[in-house]
């Protein structure tokens, strides 16, 4: 339903995402009574609140607003889906619109000059012949470009909203579409609505449902292309595959395309999908390498990463003889290194790239501290950079090594996320470090690996540290495993546990689990609570959690669940249940809500998106909620010197964090980990998931469930292999670069590549 009114005032505006809350005044009697302001005004007009993105904040025009009324904490508000400006077709009306500030580059003086020149026909000039504005005094070529761009963006958003109204698209999503496709947005989507599938939140199924509803051709090539792209995107997001073989891609695409077609006679045939796929290969819409099909952007990630790694490997590194210095430093540090630890230190000073891997308790930290000391003595002016994929891992790295300037990889590389268009297009600044050590490298996916390896300067020594037995990265690819398996990167495996018998049993049990042994040690620091069902498990987890936080503090205990949202011991349901126990409702003023998310002062939370000041996975607490002139503000405390103030919109990037998933906890550590092990979660339970969960704990592990489920998880060592050819591609590039440089190719490598085909 439409409502016509005039801007009355701004209640809230966020310039970053253009979200605003404004007051509208109107004569319209169709405004629901419960949505009307109760205040009396001299003009006797009705006031109501409208919420949306980039709503015009000027009373120079009337607004026609389409949307739905939604009730919230502050009463009924109009959630605006579409809006149009109604500009009075008079000289004064047009001049008022132009000088309102809605169009960049036009102020009151220039607006008066334009209307004086073109009269009431000004808007037609602006729409169809903007170059004629150069006839107006004060408008230069540069100012004209600003005017055209500002006007085009405003008109484009309105045209987009009209075009996308059948899709139930919010103005925020329309803005994302405009940012993706630019001025050609309407033309692109009219030509092929399946282009929307490239934007987060627009899956193939959503667009396809609308196209079918509007009588679209089920057998249209553009629909088949959309299905093929969606299939490649889905297996990357859900299974971590970078490619699918041609046969597998056709089968899965055909299944997707026929999913909602009930009549057998209307379904697509294999030959149709094969023909469109062949056309996509020929025009470069997908890339075929041997018989494997990639999306072009994903192929470029893998190919360029492999090229950069091979280029570094083929360059002879300067060997530095450190034996006497190493012995002196070990004495000064008071450490004794095992043979493999000693080998790991020497390896770093012999190669451009090297890998150190091992489970907790095997001395990785001691090796890193030794490497840093040796390097400082050899190169007092050399620049060192320490990085890790997550904020918590980088801070732990700083604490354990004494090197305070450890960064997240995103921060060190100046990145946002893979979905962030600016990150994709940003020209990569080169890292000027001479020695770079990256911890928790098993968490690095192919996108982040490409950003890293393309930014290293020549001659830089790179040390990659991690636990190869942990879960692979959340993002697509299996970079750490491929680097180890390719056989070209020097690897030291630390497998001797140095912790004493009276220390935690966690390191020993982690080793046993890795070996597939169910003969675990149990004691005060490795506890198993038996229970018969999920409800009983939830009760025991909550009881144990309360006991643990009473003993150690809430910031030192974390519940890790295999599942996010299914069942009473899933992360989401445990969060709600535990929150009611440890931080119950006190008053409406101490709560804040955004959509389905609800937070209270005192809640433990996790950041879910990288920003300049905080990283995805960082844990903290909500300290205050207050009203300001700019709206509600939320104080979030992520630790010493990391207190931030959020707007209401920012809390979309927060989750409750009394419990979290095991995948989300990768790179984190805490004193006590509590984990459910129940039959309902068995589809997710594998050895490396269990191993990853228990190795997040420093002092105590508490398992709750059935021993049979624990043993089943230990024995299940295989999860679906990720399709990636990074290791093989590194070898191919290495051979090409080596031959070009006249370097002898190892016979083992030639044999390996021959066998790989």
XYZ file of C-alpha atoms in Angstrom:
757
model
C 0.000 0.000 0.000
C 1.224 3.517 -0.795
C 1.468 6.445 1.587
C 2.099 10.016 0.413
C 3.734 12.485 2.748
C 6.589 14.893 3.352
C 9.846 14.463 5.258
C 9.530 15.826 8.804
C 12.859 14.959 10.448
C 15.636 12.405 10.852
C 15.527 10.068 13.831
C 18.592 8.040 12.784
C 20.936 7.860 9.785
C 23.944 5.610 9.203
C 26.115 7.054 6.379
C 28.042 3.783 6.042
C 25.102 1.673 4.846
C 22.568 4.500 4.236
C 20.063 2.999 6.681
C 17.750 5.639 8.072
C 14.725 6.169 10.289
C 12.721 9.279 9.458
C 9.511 10.963 10.515
C 6.892 11.595 7.812
C 3.961 14.031 7.969
C 0.848 13.406 5.896
C -2.830 14.266 5.440
C -3.518 10.628 4.575
C -6.093 8.944 6.761
C -4.967 5.483 5.638
C -2.127 5.483 8.195
C -3.037 2.922 10.907
C -4.108 4.605 14.135
C -1.559 2.655 16.189
C 1.253 3.922 13.894
C 0.377 7.611 14.338
C 2.327 9.861 16.666
C 0.278 10.758 19.756
C 1.719 14.288 19.846
C -0.457 17.174 18.663
C 0.977 19.536 15.984
C -0.148 22.991 14.894
C -0.466 21.902 11.261
C -2.797 19.060 12.371
C -0.960 16.626 10.091
C -0.436 12.957 10.992
C 3.152 11.870 11.805
C 4.485 8.323 11.425
C 7.899 6.660 11.322
C 9.395 5.205 8.113
C 12.424 2.914 8.048
C 14.522 2.128 4.966
C 17.705 2.773 3.018
C 18.660 6.146 1.494
C 15.204 7.628 2.020
C 15.178 11.291 0.859
C 15.700 13.576 3.839
C 14.296 16.820 2.475
C 10.880 18.489 2.563
C 11.419 19.978 -0.903
C 9.513 17.066 -2.447
C 6.641 14.829 -1.523
C 7.361 11.135 -1.069
C 5.315 8.152 -2.170
C 6.278 5.269 0.110
C 5.373 1.601 -0.403
C 5.948 -0.935 2.355
C 4.576 -2.940 5.249
C 3.764 -1.924 8.799
C 5.781 -3.824 11.358
C 5.498 -3.673 15.144
C 8.582 -3.376 17.298
C 9.816 -2.071 20.592
C 9.158 1.522 19.452
C 5.683 0.871 18.035
C 4.524 0.415 14.452
C 6.858 1.626 11.717
C 6.578 1.548 7.938
C 9.288 -0.744 6.548
C 9.779 0.951 3.166
C 10.251 -1.359 0.189
C 9.950 1.249 -2.585
C 9.777 5.035 -2.710
C 9.343 7.751 -5.300
C 9.847 11.511 -5.176
C 6.905 13.613 -6.312
C 8.464 16.840 -7.597
C 5.980 19.732 -8.114
C 5.982 20.697 -11.793
C 6.519 24.358 -11.023
C 9.688 26.433 -11.209
C 9.750 26.800 -7.428
C 9.120 23.071 -6.933
C 11.900 22.012 -9.292
C 14.314 24.547 -7.796
C 13.511 23.302 -4.297
C 14.164 19.703 -5.382
C 17.499 20.557 -7.025
C 18.727 22.565 -4.040
C 17.626 19.964 -1.477
C 21.022 18.245 -1.365
C 19.706 15.050 -2.968
C 21.879 15.634 -6.034
C 25.598 16.046 -5.421
C 27.097 19.133 -7.078
C 23.945 21.271 -7.049
C 23.455 23.855 -4.305
C 20.875 26.654 -4.019
C 22.769 29.101 -6.252
C 23.410 26.585 -9.064
C 19.825 25.272 -8.760
C 18.478 28.796 -9.325
C 20.726 29.218 -12.409
C 19.562 25.866 -13.865
C 15.848 26.618 -13.403
C 16.349 30.121 -14.775
C 17.842 28.538 -17.906
C 15.499 25.555 -18.430
C 12.367 26.324 -16.387
C 9.936 23.508 -15.542
C 11.585 21.355 -18.231
C 14.710 21.049 -16.076
C 13.999 17.477 -14.985
C 13.655 16.346 -18.617
C 17.025 17.943 -19.359
C 18.539 16.191 -16.340
C 17.044 12.868 -17.441
C 17.652 12.931 -21.196
C 20.209 15.640 -22.062
C 22.397 16.237 -18.964
C 25.252 17.586 -21.137
C 23.162 20.749 -21.699
C 23.788 21.665 -18.052
C 27.191 22.924 -19.283
C 25.235 25.877 -20.678
C 24.681 27.007 -17.074
C 27.223 29.311 -15.494
C 29.233 27.581 -12.769
C 28.849 24.016 -14.071
C 32.172 22.577 -15.241
C 32.880 19.209 -16.842
C 33.907 17.775 -13.464
C 30.827 19.135 -11.704
C 28.646 17.731 -14.488
C 30.093 14.267 -13.913
C 29.252 14.518 -10.205
C 25.708 15.622 -11.005
C 25.181 12.846 -13.563
C 26.566 10.154 -11.245
C 24.494 11.315 -8.257
C 21.278 11.601 -10.266
C 21.873 8.272 -12.026
C 22.407 6.472 -8.700
C 19.222 7.919 -7.250
C 17.161 7.035 -10.339
C 18.806 3.621 -10.678
C 17.900 2.589 -7.142
C 14.271 3.525 -7.786
C 14.215 1.719 -11.155
C 15.828 -1.316 -9.531
C 13.230 -1.400 -6.764
C 10.455 -1.317 -9.388
C 12.072 -4.097 -11.416
C 12.778 -6.256 -8.372
C 9.479 -5.798 -6.561
C 8.323 -9.373 -7.483
C 11.471 -10.685 -5.777
C 10.579 -9.083 -2.395
C 13.916 -7.276 -2.482
C 14.728 -4.809 0.272
C 16.305 -1.439 -0.573
C 19.463 -2.647 1.182
C 19.720 -5.560 -1.258
C 18.959 -3.262 -4.192
C 21.912 -1.150 -3.068
C 24.131 -4.284 -3.095
C 22.912 -5.058 -6.623
C 23.722 -1.539 -7.767
C 27.178 -1.761 -6.182
C 27.729 -5.054 -8.041
C 26.464 -4.127 -11.525
C 26.698 -0.314 -11.424
C 24.776 1.882 -13.876
C 23.951 -1.148 -16.063
C 22.042 -2.894 -13.245
C 18.552 -2.655 -14.766
C 19.765 -3.628 -18.246
C 21.761 -6.592 -16.883
C 18.842 -7.983 -14.909
C 16.305 -7.447 -17.685
C 18.599 -9.395 -20.000
C 19.304 -12.223 -17.526
C 17.725 -12.253 -14.043
C 19.942 -15.199 -13.113
C 22.816 -12.732 -12.830
C 21.333 -12.070 -9.375
C 22.707 -15.451 -8.306
C 26.180 -13.916 -8.127
C 25.041 -11.743 -5.192
C 24.954 -13.009 -1.632
C 21.367 -13.737 -0.592
C 20.140 -14.499 -4.130
C 20.320 -18.240 -4.637
C 19.362 -19.854 -7.923
C 16.224 -21.344 -6.370
C 14.899 -17.945 -5.273
C 15.388 -16.348 -8.687
C 14.190 -19.443 -10.543
C 10.947 -19.542 -8.561
C 10.141 -15.970 -9.632
C 11.114 -16.598 -13.256
C 8.914 -19.713 -13.380
C 6.045 -17.889 -11.656
C 6.206 -15.217 -14.371
C 6.067 -17.800 -17.146
C 9.785 -18.110 -17.894
C 11.029 -20.821 -20.265
C 12.230 -23.817 -18.222
C 14.547 -24.863 -21.052
C 16.039 -21.417 -21.705
C 19.858 -21.492 -21.976
C 20.150 -18.620 -19.476
C 18.281 -20.750 -16.890
C 20.571 -23.713 -17.526
C 23.636 -21.450 -17.245
C 22.296 -20.176 -13.916
C 21.855 -23.756 -12.689
C 25.406 -24.721 -13.660
C 26.924 -21.668 -11.948
C 24.785 -22.272 -8.862
C 25.929 -25.898 -8.674
C 29.588 -24.875 -8.747
C 28.941 -22.199 -6.135
C 27.057 -24.566 -3.828
C 29.678 -27.322 -3.813
C 32.313 -24.695 -3.078
C 30.357 -23.233 -0.166
C 29.026 -26.481 1.308
C 31.794 -28.981 0.574
C 34.865 -26.836 -0.018
C 35.402 -28.068 -3.603
C 37.124 -25.750 -6.063
C 35.894 -27.704 -9.097
C 33.685 -30.574 -10.243
C 34.501 -33.083 -12.922
C 32.407 -32.632 -16.058
C 30.259 -35.711 -15.467
C 29.535 -34.808 -11.848
C 28.689 -31.195 -12.753
C 26.179 -32.242 -15.419
C 24.502 -34.713 -13.042
C 24.180 -32.241 -10.149
C 23.080 -29.364 -12.418
C 20.402 -31.533 -14.013
C 19.134 -32.525 -10.571
C 18.942 -28.868 -9.501
C 17.208 -27.714 -12.704
C 14.542 -30.451 -12.469
C 14.097 -30.149 -8.711
C 10.812 -28.182 -8.826
C 9.430 -29.556 -12.108
C 6.777 -32.153 -11.219
C 5.810 -33.298 -14.726
C 8.337 -35.706 -16.319
C 7.526 -34.425 -19.797
C 8.609 -30.882 -18.865
C 11.955 -31.827 -17.326
C 15.268 -31.012 -18.928
C 17.358 -33.690 -20.617
C 21.051 -34.358 -20.146
C 21.893 -33.277 -23.676
C 20.517 -29.763 -23.024
C 22.781 -29.271 -20.008
C 25.792 -30.724 -21.840
C 25.222 -28.389 -24.811
C 24.999 -25.267 -22.626
C 28.040 -26.357 -20.582
C 30.054 -26.796 -23.786
C 29.010 -23.314 -24.913
C 30.049 -21.903 -21.509
C 33.466 -23.575 -21.823
C 33.969 -22.129 -25.303
C 33.041 -18.557 -24.307
C 34.995 -18.618 -21.031
C 32.003 -18.561 -18.665
C 33.627 -21.565 -16.959
C 37.152 -22.960 -17.177
C 37.917 -26.586 -18.037
C 41.282 -27.893 -16.870
C 41.609 -31.472 -18.085
C 38.092 -32.738 -17.327
C 37.517 -30.514 -14.298
C 35.221 -27.483 -14.440
C 35.913 -24.312 -12.428
C 34.282 -20.931 -12.182
C 36.850 -18.531 -13.720
C 37.416 -16.596 -10.490
C 38.040 -19.805 -8.554
C 40.401 -21.210 -11.185
C 42.391 -17.963 -11.059
C 42.711 -18.283 -7.264
C 44.174 -21.772 -7.455
C 46.298 -21.157 -10.531
C 47.871 -17.900 -9.327
C 48.506 -19.308 -5.846
C 50.283 -22.313 -7.352
C 52.297 -20.087 -9.704
C 53.501 -17.819 -6.898
C 54.460 -20.717 -4.629
C 56.322 -22.541 -7.418
C 58.153 -19.346 -8.364
C 59.463 -19.013 -4.809
C 60.379 -22.687 -4.541
C 62.432 -22.720 -7.718
C 64.587 -19.763 -6.606
C 67.665 -20.980 -4.738
C 67.480 -19.678 -1.177
C 70.479 -18.373 0.699
C 71.482 -20.947 3.300
C 72.483 -19.404 6.609
C 74.686 -21.549 8.871
C 73.319 -21.058 12.342
C 74.711 -24.016 14.357
C 77.042 -22.077 16.719
C 74.542 -19.240 17.156
C 71.696 -21.675 17.802
C 73.616 -23.422 20.569
C 74.359 -20.089 22.247
C 70.722 -18.966 22.019
C 69.420 -22.254 23.445
C 71.732 -21.730 26.417
C 70.592 -18.134 26.865
C 66.922 -19.133 26.629
C 67.408 -22.153 28.855
C 65.758 -24.542 26.377
C 66.695 -27.956 25.070
C 65.447 -28.857 21.592
C 64.713 -32.363 20.349
C 66.219 -33.522 17.080
C 63.095 -32.595 15.111
C 62.760 -29.225 16.799
C 66.415 -28.527 16.005
C 65.818 -29.584 12.393
C 62.813 -27.240 12.150
C 64.908 -24.225 13.196
C 67.717 -25.047 10.732
C 65.167 -25.622 7.946
C 63.829 -22.054 8.228
C 67.291 -20.628 7.494
C 67.859 -22.891 4.480
C 64.632 -22.417 2.512
C 62.377 -19.644 1.227
C 59.265 -21.536 2.355
C 59.059 -24.151 5.102
C 56.350 -25.842 7.145
C 56.282 -26.829 10.806
C 53.369 -29.024 11.874
C 52.426 -30.887 15.019
C 49.697 -31.377 17.595
C 49.421 -29.461 20.924
C 52.233 -30.180 23.363
C 54.814 -31.013 20.697
C 56.809 -27.813 21.137
C 55.792 -25.602 18.206
C 55.859 -22.491 20.394
C 59.379 -23.239 21.673
C 60.564 -23.661 18.081
C 59.010 -20.329 17.036
C 60.570 -18.434 19.940
C 63.949 -19.934 19.041
C 63.568 -19.016 15.354
C 62.741 -15.422 16.283
C 65.763 -15.129 18.581
C 68.121 -16.559 15.966
C 66.743 -14.255 13.288
C 67.054 -11.152 15.504
C 70.721 -11.950 16.156
C 71.457 -12.611 12.476
C 69.447 -9.680 11.113
C 68.985 -6.980 13.763
C 67.514 -4.638 11.139
C 65.400 -7.285 9.433
C 61.620 -6.780 9.512
C 59.611 -9.605 11.099
C 55.862 -10.131 10.652
C 53.762 -12.609 12.644
C 50.254 -13.413 11.434
C 47.375 -15.813 12.031
C 43.972 -16.196 10.327
C 41.930 -15.110 13.380
C 42.199 -12.371 15.970
C 42.310 -14.802 18.883
C 45.042 -16.884 17.231
C 47.142 -13.787 16.500
C 46.834 -12.553 20.096
C 47.724 -16.008 21.415
C 50.732 -15.989 19.093
C 51.803 -12.618 20.499
C 51.441 -13.854 24.079
C 53.331 -17.111 23.524
C 56.231 -15.662 21.495
C 56.572 -12.287 23.228
C 56.297 -10.613 19.804
C 53.584 -8.043 20.519
C 52.869 -6.958 16.966
C 51.254 -10.194 15.724
C 48.340 -9.424 13.348
C 45.448 -11.186 11.734
C 46.130 -12.046 8.107
C 43.255 -9.810 7.018
C 44.733 -6.896 8.946
C 48.304 -7.572 7.823
C 47.202 -7.829 4.197
C 44.732 -4.926 4.384
C 41.742 -7.054 3.424
C 38.022 -7.317 4.036
C 36.337 -10.618 3.189
C 36.158 -12.614 -0.043
C 32.590 -11.326 -0.544
C 33.774 -7.732 -0.159
C 34.029 -6.333 -3.680
C 36.612 -3.744 -2.614
C 38.869 -6.554 -1.387
C 38.601 -8.358 -4.692
C 39.433 -5.299 -6.756
C 41.979 -3.715 -4.453
C 45.508 -3.589 -5.846
C 47.671 -5.773 -3.633
C 50.272 -3.825 -1.641
C 53.475 -5.811 -1.201
C 54.450 -6.945 2.292
C 57.862 -5.523 3.142
C 58.735 -8.110 5.823
C 61.930 -10.178 5.566
C 60.638 -13.022 7.758
C 56.938 -13.933 7.938
C 55.578 -16.595 10.267
C 51.917 -17.602 9.901
C 50.378 -19.714 12.667
C 47.212 -21.854 12.372
C 47.795 -22.103 8.619
C 45.411 -25.073 8.340
C 42.622 -22.462 8.624
C 43.731 -20.624 5.476
C 41.467 -21.179 2.464
C 42.354 -20.708 -1.191
C 41.151 -17.106 -1.392
C 43.242 -15.995 1.590
C 46.235 -18.043 0.387
C 46.173 -16.238 -2.939
C 46.108 -12.838 -1.233
C 49.067 -13.886 0.916
C 51.374 -15.489 -1.646
C 50.897 -12.738 -4.227
C 52.064 -10.056 -1.755
C 55.417 -11.473 -0.629
C 58.558 -9.632 -1.622
C 61.524 -11.422 -3.182
C 63.913 -12.948 -0.682
C 61.382 -13.104 2.153
C 61.540 -16.244 4.302
C 58.085 -17.736 4.975
C 57.325 -20.161 7.801
C 53.885 -21.809 7.850
C 52.883 -23.357 11.168
C 49.831 -25.437 11.917
C 48.240 -28.704 12.871
C 47.613 -30.805 9.784
C 45.199 -33.065 11.694
C 42.695 -30.292 12.454
C 39.621 -29.579 10.371
C 40.385 -27.968 7.007
C 39.580 -24.309 6.427
C 35.975 -23.141 6.584
C 36.388 -21.607 3.130
C 37.011 -23.636 -0.012
C 40.287 -25.437 -0.642
C 42.688 -27.458 1.498
C 45.818 -25.362 1.188
C 47.913 -26.590 4.138
C 47.351 -30.259 3.268
C 48.171 -29.652 -0.425
C 51.397 -27.819 0.423
C 52.508 -30.685 2.653
C 51.530 -33.390 0.155
C 53.050 -31.772 -2.951
C 56.512 -32.842 -1.759
C 58.288 -29.648 -2.777
C 57.895 -27.623 0.438
C 60.261 -28.684 3.268
C 58.173 -30.016 6.192
C 59.098 -30.829 9.790
C 56.565 -32.914 11.713
C 56.820 -32.498 15.486
C 55.299 -35.623 17.051
C 56.936 -35.922 20.474
C 54.862 -34.655 23.425
C 56.923 -32.632 25.901
C 54.309 -31.969 28.578
C 54.908 -33.854 31.807
C 52.652 -36.606 33.161
C 51.291 -34.365 35.909
C 50.161 -31.835 33.330
C 46.969 -31.995 31.273
C 45.971 -35.275 29.636
C 44.607 -33.349 26.632
C 47.792 -33.586 24.538
C 48.075 -37.342 25.112
C 44.434 -38.040 24.337
C 44.634 -35.858 21.228
C 47.525 -38.040 20.046
C 45.565 -41.230 20.781
C 42.501 -39.929 18.934
C 44.674 -39.061 15.933
C 46.010 -42.600 15.937
C 42.473 -44.017 16.055
C 42.864 -45.370 19.585
C 39.887 -45.382 21.971
C 42.096 -46.135 24.989
C 41.969 -42.621 26.413
C 43.129 -41.367 29.799
C 40.406 -39.964 32.064
C 40.892 -37.745 35.094
C 40.038 -34.304 36.492
C 41.223 -32.636 33.282
C 39.619 -35.083 30.819
C 36.094 -35.950 31.960
C 33.291 -37.988 30.404
C 29.683 -37.635 31.617
C 27.374 -40.392 30.371
C 23.748 -39.660 29.471
C 20.966 -41.443 27.606
C 19.429 -38.736 25.426
C 19.829 -35.219 24.098
C 17.632 -33.543 26.725
C 19.628 -35.149 29.546
C 22.856 -34.113 27.802
C 21.616 -30.493 27.635
C 20.832 -30.491 31.365
C 24.248 -31.906 32.271
C 26.036 -29.453 29.994
C 24.259 -26.482 31.555
C 24.913 -27.740 35.074
C 28.608 -28.345 34.327
C 28.903 -24.986 32.559
C 27.574 -23.131 35.606
C 29.984 -25.017 37.886
C 32.948 -24.318 35.604
C 32.286 -20.571 35.263
C 31.799 -20.310 39.027
C 35.249 -21.842 39.456
C 37.171 -20.282 36.550
C 35.157 -17.323 35.218
C 32.822 -17.116 32.245
C 35.550 -15.956 29.840
C 37.532 -19.176 30.391
C 34.808 -21.719 29.517
C 33.319 -22.518 26.114
C 30.774 -25.060 24.906
C 31.562 -26.477 21.454
C 28.764 -28.220 19.569
C 28.983 -30.043 16.229
C 25.637 -28.521 15.173
C 24.604 -24.881 14.972
C 20.821 -25.053 15.219
C 19.431 -28.599 15.395
C 18.459 -30.051 18.750
C 18.681 -29.004 22.387
C 22.485 -29.351 22.480
C 23.029 -27.300 19.319
C 24.981 -24.058 19.772
C 21.955 -21.792 19.244
C 19.622 -23.609 21.649
C 22.295 -23.958 24.329
C 22.994 -20.233 24.015
C 19.364 -19.358 24.687
C 19.033 -21.825 27.575
C 22.288 -20.860 29.276
C 21.660 -17.132 28.816
C 18.440 -17.481 30.819
C 20.442 -19.091 33.635
C 23.501 -16.832 33.776
C 22.079 -13.545 32.423
C 18.267 -13.523 32.796
C 15.966 -10.706 31.659
C 16.184 -7.646 33.897
C 14.507 -4.767 32.037
C 13.620 -3.669 28.506
C 16.208 -0.870 28.753
C 18.949 -3.499 29.135
C 17.999 -5.355 25.960
C 18.494 -4.592 22.271
C 16.872 -6.378 19.345
C 17.581 -6.454 15.600
C 15.382 -8.871 13.697
C 15.714 -12.309 15.324
C 18.791 -11.242 17.332
C 18.335 -10.191 20.930
C 21.141 -9.138 23.279
C 21.339 -8.051 26.908
C 23.872 -6.148 28.941
C 26.309 -8.762 30.235
C 25.870 -11.205 27.323
C 28.913 -13.064 26.051
C 29.119 -12.503 22.303
C 31.209 -13.417 19.250
C 32.023 -11.148 16.313
C 31.071 -12.834 13.018
C 32.645 -10.443 10.491
C 36.093 -8.893 10.053
C 36.293 -5.129 10.523
C 39.211 -2.728 10.964
C 39.084 -3.010 14.767
C 37.800 -6.527 15.448
C 38.095 -9.929 13.769
C 35.676 -12.684 12.902
C 35.657 -15.098 15.865
C 36.662 -12.573 18.543
C 34.844 -13.083 21.852
C 33.644 -10.304 24.139
C 30.834 -8.969 26.335
C 28.103 -6.358 25.988
C 28.801 -3.775 28.686
C 26.114 -1.128 28.122
C 23.122 -0.087 26.000
C 22.302 3.610 25.948
C 20.259 6.221 24.092
C 22.137 9.017 22.308
C 21.270 11.748 19.809
C 22.341 9.330 17.057
C 20.151 6.503 18.352
C 20.901 3.460 20.467
C 24.583 2.703 21.124
C 25.956 -0.597 22.421
C 29.253 -0.915 24.292
C 31.120 -4.104 23.346
C 34.217 -5.160 25.272
C 36.624 -7.477 23.423
C 39.371 -7.216 26.058
C 41.993 -4.684 27.200
C 42.151 -1.627 24.919
C 39.504 -3.151 22.644
C 36.295 -1.504 23.876
C 34.089 -0.547 20.922
C 30.755 1.236 20.550
C 28.286 -0.278 18.084
C 25.145 1.093 16.459
C 22.002 -1.047 16.367
C 22.819 -2.111 12.783
C 26.291 -3.323 13.804
C 24.891 -6.012 16.088
C 23.910 -8.019 13.011
C 27.589 -9.090 13.126
C 27.302 -10.488 16.659
C 26.159 -13.892 17.947
C 25.658 -15.137 21.474
C 28.777 -17.101 22.465
C 28.163 -19.096 25.613
C 28.246 -21.944 23.081
C 29.491 -22.019 19.507
C 30.175 -24.533 16.766
C 33.492 -26.357 16.538
C 34.128 -24.843 13.105
C 33.591 -21.339 14.498
C 36.047 -22.031 17.341
C 38.953 -22.908 15.043
C 41.965 -20.794 15.966
C 40.607 -20.194 19.471
C 41.691 -21.554 22.843
C 40.192 -21.440 26.338
C 40.853 -23.165 29.628
C 37.819 -25.482 29.577
C 35.909 -26.959 26.642
C 32.566 -28.731 27.093
C 31.368 -30.804 24.131
C 28.206 -32.871 23.540
C 28.626 -36.288 21.893
C 25.181 -37.605 21.037
C 23.816 -39.958 18.413
C 21.755 -37.230 16.716
C 25.025 -35.456 15.792
C 26.748 -38.570 14.455
C 26.480 -37.403 10.836
C 28.960 -34.623 11.716
C 31.244 -36.563 14.042
C 34.601 -37.482 12.578
C 38.023 -37.882 14.071
C 39.354 -34.505 12.971
C 36.252 -32.686 14.265
C 36.645 -34.331 17.687
C 40.396 -33.680 17.624
C 39.847 -29.999 16.738
C 37.341 -29.565 19.561
C 39.444 -31.048 22.371
C 42.612 -29.252 21.264
C 40.853 -25.895 21.819
C 41.168 -26.596 25.587
C 44.255 -25.681 27.582
C 43.385 -27.243 30.941
C 40.208 -29.316 30.864
C 37.912 -31.188 28.469
C 34.415 -32.261 29.497
C 32.606 -34.631 27.113
C 28.882 -35.264 27.620
C 27.032 -38.050 25.823
C 27.538 -41.711 24.975
C 30.879 -43.508 24.876
C 29.725 -45.423 21.794
C 29.376 -42.108 19.935
C 32.852 -41.036 21.086
C 34.375 -44.294 19.839
C 32.471 -44.068 16.560
C 33.879 -40.553 15.979
C 37.429 -41.743 16.712
C 37.125 -44.600 14.204
C 35.631 -42.415 11.442
C 38.697 -40.864 9.861
C 37.412 -39.989 6.413
C 35.329 -37.038 5.361
C 34.586 -36.179 1.734
C 37.794 -35.191 -0.038
C 37.920 -31.625 -1.254
C 38.444 -31.195 -4.960
C 41.557 -29.090 -5.349
C 44.601 -29.560 -7.554
C 46.811 -26.949 -5.870
C 49.611 -29.411 -5.032
C 49.694 -30.872 -8.517
C 49.561 -27.415 -10.083
C 52.496 -26.271 -7.908
C 54.490 -29.228 -9.244
C 53.593 -28.421 -12.858
C 54.656 -24.798 -12.500
C 57.792 -25.809 -10.622
C 58.793 -28.110 -13.489
C 58.138 -25.366 -16.063
C 60.103 -22.730 -14.112
C 62.930 -25.169 -13.362
C 63.332 -26.179 -17.025
C 63.310 -22.526 -18.055
C 66.081 -21.804 -15.523
C 68.091 -24.892 -16.483
C 67.541 -26.558 -13.103
C 67.513 -30.332 -12.953
C 64.028 -31.750 -12.243
C 63.983 -34.390 -9.480
C 63.161 -37.821 -10.911
C 60.549 -38.342 -8.194
C 58.725 -35.207 -9.332
C 58.725 -36.267 -12.980
C 57.339 -39.654 -11.978
C 54.700 -38.039 -9.775
C 53.505 -35.732 -12.570
C 53.540 -38.591 -15.050
C 51.330 -40.689 -12.770
C 49.012 -37.729 -12.216
C 48.447 -37.545 -15.962
